[in-house]
Each structure stands twice: as structure tokens, then as C-alpha cells.
PDB file of C-alpha atoms in Angstrom:
ATOM      1  CA  MET A  27     -78.357 -56.131   7.483  1.00  0.00           C
ATOM      2  CA  THR A  28     -74.938 -57.490   6.641  1.00  0.00           C
ATOM      3  CA  SER A  29     -74.896 -59.761   3.587  1.00  0.00           C
ATOM      4  CA  GLU A  30     -73.368 -63.230   3.782  1.00  0.00           C
ATOM      5  CA  ILE A  31     -71.681 -62.615   0.428  1.00  0.00           C
ATOM      6  CA  ARG A  32     -68.216 -61.070   0.525  1.00  0.00           C
ATOM      7  CA  PRO A  33     -67.305 -58.929  -2.508  1.00  0.00           C
ATOM      8  CA  VAL A  34     -63.872 -59.631  -3.999  1.00  0.00           C
ATOM      9  CA  PHE A  35     -62.037 -57.623  -6.642  1.00  0.00           C
ATOM     10  CA  PHE A  36     -59.051 -58.635  -8.754  1.00  0.00           C
ATOM     11  CA  ILE A  37     -57.344 -55.455  -9.952  1.00  0.00           C
ATOM     12  CA  SER A  38     -54.539 -55.234 -12.491  1.00  0.00           C
ATOM     13  CA  ASP A  39     -52.888 -52.886 -14.949  1.00  0.00           C
ATOM     14  CA  GLY A  40     -52.624 -55.914 -17.266  1.00  0.00           C
ATOM     15  CA  THR A  41     -54.919 -58.839 -17.978  1.00  0.00           C
ATOM     16  CA  GLY A  42     -55.593 -59.609 -14.324  1.00  0.00           C
ATOM     17  CA  LEU A  43     -54.555 -63.249 -14.646  1.00  0.00           C
ATOM     18  CA  THR A  44     -51.889 -63.034 -11.948  1.00  0.00           C
ATOM     19  CA  ALA A  45     -54.219 -61.335  -9.465  1.00  0.00           C
ATOM     20  CA  GLU A  46     -56.978 -63.824 -10.265  1.00  0.00           C
ATOM     21  CA  GLY A  47     -54.718 -66.844 -10.039  1.00  0.00           C
ATOM     22  CA  LEU A  48     -53.237 -66.105  -6.644  1.00  0.00           C
ATOM     23  CA  GLY A  49     -56.435 -64.581  -5.293  1.00  0.00           C
ATOM     24  CA  GLN A  50     -58.524 -67.581  -6.277  1.00  0.00           C
ATOM     25  CA  ALA A  51     -55.979 -69.936  -4.754  1.00  0.00           C
ATOM     26  CA  LEU A  52     -56.132 -68.093  -1.431  1.00  0.00           C
ATOM     27  CA  LEU A  53     -59.927 -67.804  -1.420  1.00  0.00           C
ATOM     28  CA  SER A  54     -60.320 -71.513  -2.131  1.00  0.00           C
ATOM     29  CA  GLN A  55     -59.154 -72.136   1.445  1.00  0.00           C
ATOM     30  CA  PHE A  56     -62.388 -70.529   2.709  1.00  0.00           C
ATOM     31  CA  ASP A  57     -64.962 -72.765   1.022  1.00  0.00           C
ATOM     32  CA  THR A  58     -67.753 -71.972   3.481  1.00  0.00           C
ATOM     33  CA  ILE A  59     -67.817 -68.285   2.532  1.00  0.00           C
ATOM     34  CA  PRO A  60     -69.673 -67.192  -0.630  1.00  0.00           C
ATOM     35  CA  PHE A  61     -67.680 -64.646  -2.636  1.00  0.00           C
ATOM     36  CA  GLU A  62     -68.889 -62.329  -5.348  1.00  0.00           C
ATOM     37  CA  LYS A  63     -65.863 -61.932  -7.612  1.00  0.00           C
ATOM     38  CA  THR A  64     -65.145 -59.120 -10.048  1.00  0.00           C
ATOM     39  CA  THR A  65     -62.063 -58.689 -12.227  1.00  0.00           C
ATOM     40  CA  LEU A  66     -61.070 -55.185 -13.332  1.00  0.00           C
ATOM     41  CA  PRO A  67     -58.169 -55.436 -15.835  1.00  0.00           C
ATOM     42  CA  TYR A  68     -56.107 -52.703 -17.495  1.00  0.00           C
ATOM     43  CA  ILE A  69     -56.435 -50.199 -14.641  1.00  0.00           C
ATOM     44  CA  ASP A  70     -53.416 -48.234 -15.860  1.00  0.00           C
ATOM     45  CA  SER A  71     -54.319 -44.631 -15.069  1.00  0.00           C
ATOM     46  CA  VAL A  72     -55.369 -42.572 -12.058  1.00  0.00           C
ATOM     47  CA  GLU A  73     -58.740 -41.891 -13.685  1.00  0.00           C
ATOM     48  CA  LYS A  74     -59.459 -45.594 -14.155  1.00  0.00           C
ATOM     49  CA  ALA A  75     -58.267 -46.285 -10.622  1.00  0.00           C
ATOM     50  CA  LYS A  76     -60.696 -43.734  -9.174  1.00  0.00           C
ATOM     51  CA  LYS A  77     -63.599 -45.362 -11.039  1.00  0.00           C
ATOM     52  CA  ALA A  78     -62.504 -48.769  -9.763  1.00  0.00           C
ATOM     53  CA  VAL A  79     -62.296 -47.490  -6.190  1.00  0.00           C
ATOM     54  CA  ALA A  80     -65.803 -46.058  -6.507  1.00  0.00           C
ATOM     55  CA  GLU A  81     -67.036 -49.486  -7.636  1.00  0.00           C
ATOM     56  CA  ILE A  82     -65.254 -51.209  -4.750  1.00  0.00           C
ATOM     57  CA  ASN A  83     -66.653 -48.771  -2.189  1.00  0.00           C
ATOM     58  CA  ALA A  84     -70.172 -49.100  -3.614  1.00  0.00           C
ATOM     59  CA  ALA A  85     -69.977 -52.897  -3.366  1.00  0.00           C
ATOM     60  CA  GLY A  86     -68.949 -52.583   0.267  1.00  0.00           C
ATOM     61  CA  ILE A  87     -71.917 -50.368   1.046  1.00  0.00           C
ATOM     62  CA  GLU A  88     -74.343 -52.638  -0.805  1.00  0.00           C
ATOM     63  CA  CYS A  89     -73.133 -55.823   0.889  1.00  0.00           C
ATOM     64  CA  GLY A  90     -72.537 -54.227   4.263  1.00  0.00           C
ATOM     65  CA  THR A  91     -69.057 -55.696   4.541  1.00  0.00           C
ATOM     66  CA  THR A  92     -65.496 -54.826   3.590  1.00  0.00           C
ATOM     67  CA  PRO A  93     -64.549 -55.855   0.027  1.00  0.00           C
ATOM     68  CA  ILE A  94     -61.342 -57.840  -0.451  1.00  0.00           C
ATOM     69  CA  VAL A  95     -59.067 -56.420  -3.150  1.00  0.00           C
ATOM     70  CA  PHE A  96     -56.227 -58.373  -4.773  1.00  0.00           C
ATOM     71  CA  ASP A  97     -54.048 -56.147  -6.926  1.00  0.00           C
ATOM     72  CA  THR A  98     -50.977 -56.357  -9.123  1.00  0.00           C
ATOM     73  CA  ILE A  99     -50.668 -52.655  -9.904  1.00  0.00           C
ATOM     74  CA  VAL A 100     -47.192 -51.435 -10.817  1.00  0.00           C
ATOM     75  CA  ASN A 101     -47.598 -47.661 -11.234  1.00  0.00           C
ATOM     76  CA  GLN A 102     -47.135 -45.904  -7.891  1.00  0.00           C
ATOM     77  CA  GLU A 103     -49.633 -43.127  -8.627  1.00  0.00           C
ATOM     78  CA  VAL A 104     -52.310 -45.681  -9.424  1.00  0.00           C
ATOM     79  CA  ARG A 105     -51.385 -47.726  -6.362  1.00  0.00           C
ATOM     80  CA  ASP A 106     -51.782 -44.654  -4.169  1.00  0.00           C
ATOM     81  CA  VAL A 107     -55.403 -44.311  -5.314  1.00  0.00           C
ATOM     82  CA  PHE A 108     -56.228 -47.842  -4.180  1.00  0.00           C
ATOM     83  CA  ALA A 109     -54.486 -47.282  -0.860  1.00  0.00           C
ATOM     84  CA  ASN A 110     -57.422 -45.053   0.099  1.00  0.00           C
ATOM     85  CA  CYS A 111     -60.232 -47.417  -0.908  1.00  0.00           C
ATOM     86  CA  ASP A 112     -62.604 -48.954   1.643  1.00  0.00           C
ATOM     87  CA  GLY A 113     -61.470 -52.490   0.860  1.00  0.00           C
ATOM     88  CA  PHE A 114     -59.045 -54.888   2.500  1.00  0.00           C
ATOM     89  CA  LEU A 115     -56.102 -54.530   0.131  1.00  0.00           C
ATOM     90  CA  VAL A 116     -53.902 -57.526  -0.692  1.00  0.00           C
ATOM     91  CA  ASP A 117     -51.035 -55.974  -2.632  1.00  0.00           C
ATOM     92  CA  ILE A 118     -49.549 -59.015  -4.336  1.00  0.00           C
ATOM     93  CA  PHE A 119     -46.447 -57.329  -5.771  1.00  0.00           C
ATOM     94  CA  GLN A 120     -45.539 -55.575  -2.546  1.00  0.00           C
ATOM     95  CA  THR A 121     -46.231 -58.696  -0.473  1.00  0.00           C
ATOM     96  CA  PHE A 122     -43.958 -60.932  -2.517  1.00  0.00           C
ATOM     97  CA  LEU A 123     -41.582 -58.712  -4.487  1.00  0.00           C
ATOM     98  CA  LYS A 124     -40.199 -56.699  -1.587  1.00  0.00           C
ATOM     99  CA  PRO A 125     -38.935 -59.752   0.339  1.00  0.00           C
ATOM    100  CA  LEU A 126     -37.515 -61.122  -2.920  1.00  0.00           C
ATOM    101  CA  GLU A 127     -35.703 -57.856  -3.590  1.00  0.00           C
ATOM    102  CA  ARG A 128     -34.146 -58.010  -0.143  1.00  0.00           C
ATOM    103  CA  GLU A 129     -33.114 -61.631  -0.596  1.00  0.00           C
ATOM    104  CA  LEU A 130     -31.713 -61.156  -4.101  1.00  0.00           C
ATOM    105  CA  GLY A 131     -30.126 -57.810  -3.334  1.00  0.00           C
ATOM    106  CA  LYS A 132     -31.584 -56.315  -6.463  1.00  0.00           C
ATOM    107  CA  GLY A 133     -34.631 -54.209  -7.292  1.00  0.00           C
ATOM    108  CA  SER A 134     -37.482 -55.496  -9.444  1.00  0.00           C
ATOM    109  CA  SER A 135     -38.050 -54.079 -12.930  1.00  0.00           C
ATOM    110  CA  TYR A 136     -41.722 -53.433 -12.026  1.00  0.00           C
ATOM    111  CA  SER A 137     -42.702 -53.832 -15.672  1.00  0.00           C
ATOM    112  CA  VAL A 138     -46.407 -53.910 -16.489  1.00  0.00           C
ATOM    113  CA  GLY A 139     -47.466 -57.271 -17.923  1.00  0.00           C
ATOM    114  CA  MET A 140     -44.067 -58.854 -17.473  1.00  0.00           C
ATOM    115  CA  SER A 141     -45.488 -62.006 -15.902  1.00  0.00           C
ATOM    116  CA  HIS A 142     -47.358 -62.757 -19.105  1.00  0.00           C
ATOM    117  CA  ALA A 143     -44.781 -61.595 -21.618  1.00  0.00           C
ATOM    118  CA  VAL A 144     -43.908 -63.825 -24.553  1.00  0.00           C
ATOM    119  CA  ALA A 145     -40.781 -65.683 -23.519  1.00  0.00           C
ATOM    120  CA  PRO A 146     -37.753 -65.354 -25.793  1.00  0.00           C
ATOM    121  CA  ASP A 147     -36.788 -69.027 -25.563  1.00  0.00           C
ATOM    122  CA  GLY A 148     -39.753 -70.426 -27.483  1.00  0.00           C
ATOM    123  CA  GLN A 149     -41.938 -71.302 -24.492  1.00  0.00           C
ATOM    124  CA  TYR A 150     -44.916 -69.371 -25.889  1.00  0.00           C
ATOM    125  CA  ALA A 151     -44.606 -71.100 -29.260  1.00  0.00           C
ATOM    126  CA  ARG A 152     -44.377 -74.453 -27.476  1.00  0.00           C
ATOM    127  CA  ARG A 153     -47.634 -73.817 -25.672  1.00  0.00           C
ATOM    128  CA  ILE A 154     -49.364 -72.925 -28.935  1.00  0.00           C
ATOM    129  CA  ASP A 155     -48.024 -76.100 -30.539  1.00  0.00           C
ATOM    130  CA  ALA A 156     -49.208 -78.117 -27.541  1.00  0.00           C
ATOM    131  CA  ILE A 157     -52.714 -76.621 -27.767  1.00  0.00           C
ATOM    132  CA  ASN A 158     -52.869 -77.510 -31.454  1.00  0.00           C
ATOM    133  CA  PHE A 159     -51.692 -81.037 -30.626  1.00  0.00           C
ATOM    134  CA  ALA A 160     -54.428 -81.411 -27.998  1.00  0.00           C
ATOM    135  CA  LEU A 161     -57.092 -80.244 -30.450  1.00  0.00           C
ATOM    136  CA  ASP A 162     -55.809 -82.468 -33.259  1.00  0.00           C
ATOM    137  CA  ASN A 163     -55.660 -85.504 -30.970  1.00  0.00           C
ATOM    138  CA  ASP A 164     -58.929 -84.961 -29.126  1.00  0.00           C
ATOM    139  CA  ASP A 165     -61.368 -87.828 -28.590  1.00  0.00           C
ATOM    140  CA  GLY A 166     -59.281 -90.423 -30.415  1.00  0.00           C
ATOM    141  CA  ALA A 167     -59.298 -88.389 -33.612  1.00  0.00           C
ATOM    142  CA  ARG A 168     -55.711 -89.051 -34.738  1.00  0.00           C
ATOM    143  CA  ILE A 169     -54.151 -92.032 -33.053  1.00  0.00           C
ATOM    144  CA  ARG A 170     -51.179 -92.088 -35.457  1.00  0.00           C
ATOM    145  CA  TYR A 171     -49.584 -89.177 -33.555  1.00  0.00           C
ATOM    146  CA  TYR A 172     -49.593 -90.893 -30.180  1.00  0.00           C
ATOM    147  CA  ASP A 173     -45.844 -91.465 -30.404  1.00  0.00           C
ATOM    148  CA  GLN A 174     -45.447 -87.673 -30.006  1.00  0.00           C
ATOM    149  CA  ALA A 175     -47.696 -87.465 -26.952  1.00  0.00           C
ATOM    150  CA  ASP A 176     -46.339 -86.830 -23.468  1.00  0.00           C
ATOM    151  CA  LEU A 177     -49.507 -88.353 -22.017  1.00  0.00           C
ATOM    152  CA  ILE A 178     -52.685 -89.975 -23.318  1.00  0.00           C
ATOM    153  CA  LEU A 179     -55.729 -89.387 -21.130  1.00  0.00           C
ATOM    154  CA  VAL A 180     -58.321 -92.159 -21.268  1.00  0.00           C
ATOM    155  CA  GLY A 181     -61.786 -92.432 -19.784  1.00  0.00           C
ATOM    156  CA  VAL A 182     -65.476 -92.768 -20.504  1.00  0.00           C
ATOM    157  CA  SER A 183     -67.271 -90.063 -22.444  1.00  0.00           C
ATOM    158  CA  ARG A 184     -67.736 -86.801 -20.466  1.00  0.00           C
ATOM    159  CA  SER A 185     -65.259 -87.652 -17.719  1.00  0.00           C
ATOM    160  CA  GLY A 186     -63.197 -84.481 -18.264  1.00  0.00           C
ATOM    161  CA  LYS A 187     -60.552 -85.564 -20.775  1.00  0.00           C
ATOM    162  CA  THR A 188     -60.756 -82.625 -23.201  1.00  0.00           C
ATOM    163  CA  PRO A 189     -60.623 -79.703 -20.708  1.00  0.00           C
ATOM    164  CA  THR A 190     -57.798 -81.402 -18.824  1.00  0.00           C
ATOM    165  CA  SER A 191     -55.848 -81.978 -22.047  1.00  0.00           C
ATOM    166  CA  LEU A 192     -56.188 -78.337 -23.041  1.00  0.00           C
ATOM    167  CA  TYR A 193     -55.253 -77.054 -19.586  1.00  0.00           C
ATOM    168  CA  LEU A 194     -52.081 -79.159 -19.497  1.00  0.00           C
ATOM    169  CA  ALA A 195     -51.224 -77.886 -22.973  1.00  0.00           C
ATOM    170  CA  MET A 196     -51.867 -74.227 -22.177  1.00  0.00           C
ATOM    171  CA  GLN A 197     -50.208 -74.141 -18.780  1.00  0.00           C
ATOM    172  CA  TYR A 198     -47.343 -76.595 -19.201  1.00  0.00           C
ATOM    173  CA  GLY A 199     -46.748 -76.976 -22.938  1.00  0.00           C
ATOM    174  CA  LEU A 200     -47.354 -80.733 -22.757  1.00  0.00           C
ATOM    175  CA  ASN A 201     -48.524 -82.731 -25.764  1.00  0.00           C
ATOM    176  CA  ILE A 202     -51.681 -84.407 -24.494  1.00  0.00           C
ATOM    177  CA  ALA A 203     -53.882 -86.748 -26.497  1.00  0.00           C
ATOM    178  CA  ASN A 204     -57.113 -88.232 -25.211  1.00  0.00           C
ATOM    179  CA  TYR A 205     -59.027 -91.356 -26.084  1.00  0.00           C
ATOM    180  CA  PRO A 206     -62.646 -92.217 -25.174  1.00  0.00           C
ATOM    181  CA  LEU A 207     -63.191 -95.700 -23.800  1.00  0.00           C
ATOM    182  CA  THR A 208     -66.476 -97.040 -25.176  1.00  0.00           C
ATOM    183  CA  GLU A 209     -68.424-100.248 -24.617  1.00  0.00           C
ATOM    184  CA  ASP A 210     -66.498-101.842 -27.467  1.00  0.00           C
ATOM    185  CA  ASP A 211     -63.205-101.042 -25.701  1.00  0.00           C
ATOM    186  CA  ILE A 212     -64.133-102.305 -22.256  1.00  0.00           C
ATOM    187  CA  GLY A 213     -66.006-105.451 -23.244  1.00  0.00           C
ATOM    188  CA  ASP A 214     -63.052-107.828 -23.600  1.00  0.00           C
ATOM    189  CA  ASP A 215     -60.953-106.729 -20.600  1.00  0.00           C
ATOM    190  CA  GLN A 216     -58.110-105.642 -22.884  1.00  0.00           C
ATOM    191  CA  LEU A 217     -56.681-102.257 -23.720  1.00  0.00           C
ATOM    192  CA  PRO A 218     -57.649-101.103 -27.231  1.00  0.00           C
ATOM    193  CA  ASP A 219     -55.084-102.036 -29.882  1.00  0.00           C
ATOM    194  CA  SER A 220     -54.322 -98.376 -30.563  1.00  0.00           C
ATOM    195  CA  LEU A 221     -53.345 -97.831 -26.914  1.00  0.00           C
ATOM    196  CA  ARG A 222     -51.548-101.052 -26.070  1.00  0.00           C
ATOM    197  CA  LYS A 223     -48.055-100.051 -27.196  1.00  0.00           C
ATOM    198  CA  TYR A 224     -48.386 -96.681 -25.451  1.00  0.00           C
ATOM    199  CA  LYS A 225     -49.339 -98.124 -22.076  1.00  0.00           C
ATOM    200  CA  THR A 226     -46.625 -96.170 -20.240  1.00  0.00           C
ATOM    201  CA  LYS A 227     -48.183 -92.910 -21.486  1.00  0.00           C
ATOM    202  CA  LEU A 228     -51.714 -93.703 -20.329  1.00  0.00           C
ATOM    203  CA  PHE A 229     -53.464 -91.909 -17.486  1.00  0.00           C
ATOM    204  CA  GLY A 230     -57.064 -92.728 -16.630  1.00  0.00           C
ATOM    205  CA  LEU A 231     -59.884 -90.452 -15.560  1.00  0.00           C
ATOM    206  CA  THR A 232     -63.010 -91.677 -13.842  1.00  0.00           C
ATOM    207  CA  ILE A 233     -66.067 -90.017 -12.345  1.00  0.00           C
ATOM    208  CA  ASP A 234     -68.924 -90.741  -9.962  1.00  0.00           C
ATOM    209  CA  PRO A 235     -71.749 -92.414 -11.974  1.00  0.00           C
ATOM    210  CA  GLU A 236     -74.411 -90.058 -10.589  1.00  0.00           C
ATOM    211  CA  ARG A 237     -72.355 -87.033 -11.587  1.00  0.00           C
ATOM    212  CA  LEU A 238     -71.725 -88.566 -15.004  1.00  0.00           C
ATOM    213  CA  GLN A 239     -75.434 -89.125 -15.490  1.00  0.00           C
ATOM    214  CA  ALA A 240     -76.175 -85.468 -14.715  1.00  0.00           C
ATOM    215  CA  ILE A 241     -73.574 -84.295 -17.242  1.00  0.00           C
ATOM    216  CA  ARG A 242     -74.735 -86.681 -19.956  1.00  0.00           C
ATOM    217  CA  GLU A 243     -78.381 -85.875 -19.316  1.00  0.00           C
ATOM    218  CA  MET A 244     -77.704 -82.264 -20.301  1.00  0.00           C
ATOM    219  CA  ARG A 245     -76.132 -83.456 -23.540  1.00  0.00           C
ATOM    220  CA  ARG A 246     -78.566 -86.244 -24.507  1.00  0.00           C
ATOM    221  CA  PRO A 247     -81.692 -86.131 -22.320  1.00  0.00           C
ATOM    222  CA  ASP A 248     -83.602 -89.372 -21.671  1.00  0.00           C
ATOM    223  CA  SER A 249     -81.142 -91.486 -23.657  1.00  0.00           C
ATOM    224  CA  ARG A 250     -79.560 -94.839 -22.858  1.00  0.00           C
ATOM    225  CA  TYR A 251     -76.220 -92.999 -22.997  1.00  0.00           C
ATOM    226  CA  ALA A 252     -77.356 -90.804 -20.071  1.00  0.00           C
ATOM    227  CA  SER A 253     -79.076 -93.487 -17.996  1.00  0.00           C
ATOM    228  CA  LEU A 254     -77.707 -94.180 -14.531  1.00  0.00           C
ATOM    229  CA  LYS A 255     -77.481 -97.902 -15.309  1.00  0.00           C
ATOM    230  CA  GLN A 256     -75.286 -97.242 -18.346  1.00  0.00           C
ATOM    231  CA  CYS A 257     -73.099 -94.747 -16.450  1.00  0.00           C
ATOM    232  CA  GLN A 258     -72.608 -97.214 -13.594  1.00  0.00           C
ATOM    233  CA  TYR A 259     -71.708 -99.995 -16.011  1.00  0.00           C
ATOM    234  CA  GLU A 260     -69.144 -97.920 -17.927  1.00  0.00           C
ATOM    235  CA  VAL A 261     -67.498 -96.474 -14.822  1.00  0.00           C
ATOM    236  CA  ASN A 262     -67.234 -99.870 -13.073  1.00  0.00           C
ATOM    237  CA  GLU A 263     -65.816-101.541 -16.155  1.00  0.00           C
ATOM    238  CA  VAL A 264     -63.287 -98.833 -16.961  1.00  0.00           C
ATOM    239  CA  GLU A 265     -61.998 -98.704 -13.373  1.00  0.00           C
ATOM    240  CA  ALA A 266     -61.572-102.479 -13.462  1.00  0.00           C
ATOM    241  CA  LEU A 267     -59.662-102.083 -16.742  1.00  0.00           C
ATOM    242  CA  TYR A 268     -57.337 -99.509 -15.156  1.00  0.00           C
ATOM    243  CA  ARG A 269     -56.577-101.802 -12.246  1.00  0.00           C
ATOM    244  CA  ARG A 270     -56.100-104.846 -14.429  1.00  0.00           C
ATOM    245  CA  HIS A 271     -53.525-103.099 -16.602  1.00  0.00           C
ATOM    246  CA  ALA A 272     -51.923-100.960 -13.868  1.00  0.00           C
ATOM    247  CA  VAL A 273     -53.019 -97.681 -15.477  1.00  0.00           C
ATOM    248  CA  PRO A 274     -52.847 -94.837 -12.914  1.00  0.00           C
ATOM    249  CA  PHE A 275     -56.147 -92.997 -12.578  1.00  0.00           C
ATOM    250  CA  LEU A 276     -58.080 -90.493 -10.507  1.00  0.00           C
ATOM    251  CA  SER A 277     -61.641 -89.290 -10.118  1.00  0.00           C
ATOM    252  CA  THR A 278     -62.615 -85.938 -11.594  1.00  0.00           C
ATOM    253  CA  THR A 279     -65.745 -85.719  -9.449  1.00  0.00           C
ATOM    254  CA  GLU A 280     -65.844 -82.382  -7.599  1.00  0.00           C
ATOM    255  CA  ARG A 281     -62.296 -81.523  -8.715  1.00  0.00           C
ATOM    256  CA  SER A 282     -61.391 -78.468 -10.763  1.00  0.00           C
ATOM    257  CA  VAL A 283     -59.360 -78.881 -13.931  1.00  0.00           C
ATOM    258  CA  GLU A 284     -56.470 -77.191 -12.132  1.00  0.00           C
ATOM    259  CA  GLU A 285     -56.500 -79.779  -9.329  1.00  0.00           C
ATOM    260  CA  ILE A 286     -56.908 -82.668 -11.775  1.00  0.00           C
ATOM    261  CA  SER A 287     -53.926 -81.436 -13.794  1.00  0.00           C
ATOM    262  CA  ALA A 288     -51.768 -80.903 -10.722  1.00  0.00           C
ATOM    263  CA  ARG A 289     -52.457 -84.428  -9.498  1.00  0.00           C
ATOM    264  CA  ILE A 290     -51.691 -85.921 -12.900  1.00  0.00           C
ATOM    265  CA  LEU A 291     -48.335 -84.126 -12.973  1.00  0.00           C
ATOM    266  CA  GLN A 292     -47.609 -85.252  -9.425  1.00  0.00           C
ATOM    267  CA  VAL A 293     -48.314 -88.908 -10.204  1.00  0.00           C
ATOM    268  CA  THR A 294     -46.598 -89.047 -13.601  1.00  0.00           C
ATOM    269  CA  GLY A 295     -43.709 -86.681 -12.940  1.00  0.00           C
ATOM    270  CA  LYS A 296     -44.394 -85.038 -16.305  1.00  0.00           C
ATOM    271  CA  ARG A 297     -43.558 -81.359 -16.383  1.00  0.00           C
ATOM    272  CA  ARG A 298     -42.194 -78.795 -18.749  1.00  0.00           C
ATOM    273  CA  SER A 299     -40.957 -75.432 -17.545  1.00  0.00           C
ATOM    274  CA  VAL A 300     -43.279 -72.875 -19.095  1.00  0.00           C
ATOM    275  CA  SER A 301     -43.476 -69.230 -18.075  1.00  0.00           C
TER     276      SER A 301
END
């Protein structure tokens, strides 16, 4: 019997991040199909390629369907091995590089790992600095550095501020601080003193109260902090605070950190060019 699950492989002679990134983006358009995803990085020899092909073919037999294979293999000998696998091959480099070569009138360098190389213009160092900034300014820890922040994410506890801050730092080199809005902050309808002069840097996150309760319940079971009544109160109050002070905000409910970050950049116009 054919399985409902479709096996997917991300194959690379490097870390596999490029294959994963584009592959995941494409697969996300088919949200009714369950995928079983496997990443096989550093496939940089014919021997490793043959083992990977055997794994792909075995998955196809087990599931009773054709595996989907996203690859960013550079070496032609290794690529030739995958050309004979029993999967549906999505050759990312060939799909996109060949048309680019024709358009630019120049051949690609086809260098392994080039898409993740440390950039010579300090972009890598900037990302590391941004990650350190996000960690140092997490959860309202060091408000005296807010003048150096590109954005300050605000929201109730467990609404997604920390992962979003780190993602924006890692991917875009942005200095992101985050501040938790507590009962003390939302009780008087005013922005906290530490945030007031940075109002133009604020971006709010909110979340469905039921989802918030489920998250908090895992952290502090059977507590007032995790009660639905408390979650509803905090979410309603903080959304009213955003509207009152014209702070842009969005809901993190059922959104990935990638989508949250992309929407924040779209609304704020904040962006740094980071390779």
C-alpha cells in the first residue's frame, strides 16, 4: 500500500543549508501533504553519493512513492551518481545557475560552500555582533543599550520575542532588543518609562490566548501565570496598549519565526544586506 508520507531529501556537499532553505520554502506551498525530511550534508565523494542514493532508493521502496531530492552538489562526478537515483531530482544549482550564466554571460565558479563563505566586508562579524547584542539585551536585561538597537520587540511573556530577535540577528545582522510587558507595565495604559523615548523603535508581538496558555502550561503547569484567564487579560491589555500608542504589531500564532521576521522587516523597512 502506498504511504501518505512523501520522503524528501536535502543533499549537499556542504552544510545543506541552501538545499534545506529553498526546499523547505517550496514544500511549504503543499501544506496538505506530510513530508518525511532528511538532510544529508557533506556528500563530497562518489562513495558517499552512492550510500546516499541507496538510502533514497530504500526510502522510496518503504514508502511506496518517489522520494523528492533537493541538491546543491557541485562536483560533476558526484552529481552523475544522483542522476541515476530513483528520486525526483530538483537540482538547485542547475535550475538557477544556468539561466544566470546565460544572462550574465559568464560561467559560475561552482565553488563548494561558497554560499556560506565568510564575507570579506565584515558581514559575518556583524552578524556575530548582532547575536551577542540580542543575547545581552534579551528580556529587558540591559535597557541602557537601547539607543544602539535597530528594533525593540515588545510583548507578553512567551509570545516569541527571543527566537525572533535571534533570527533577525543571525540572518540580517540587525541589533534587536526585546522587552517583556508585564502586569505592572500594562496597568496604567502607558508605555514603560524605559521604552517611551524609543517609541519609534518598538514593534509589538501578540499571540492567541489559548495558544499562549498551552505554551505557558508547559513551563509552569497549573499556575496563575499559565491560566487562560491571565493569558486573556494580558493579551487584551497589551493589544490595547499597542493601539493606543500606535505601536505596529502582529500575531505570532501559527507563524514560523521566518514569517514573523519577514513581516516585521516588511512593516518597518529595516534591513541590512547580509550574505
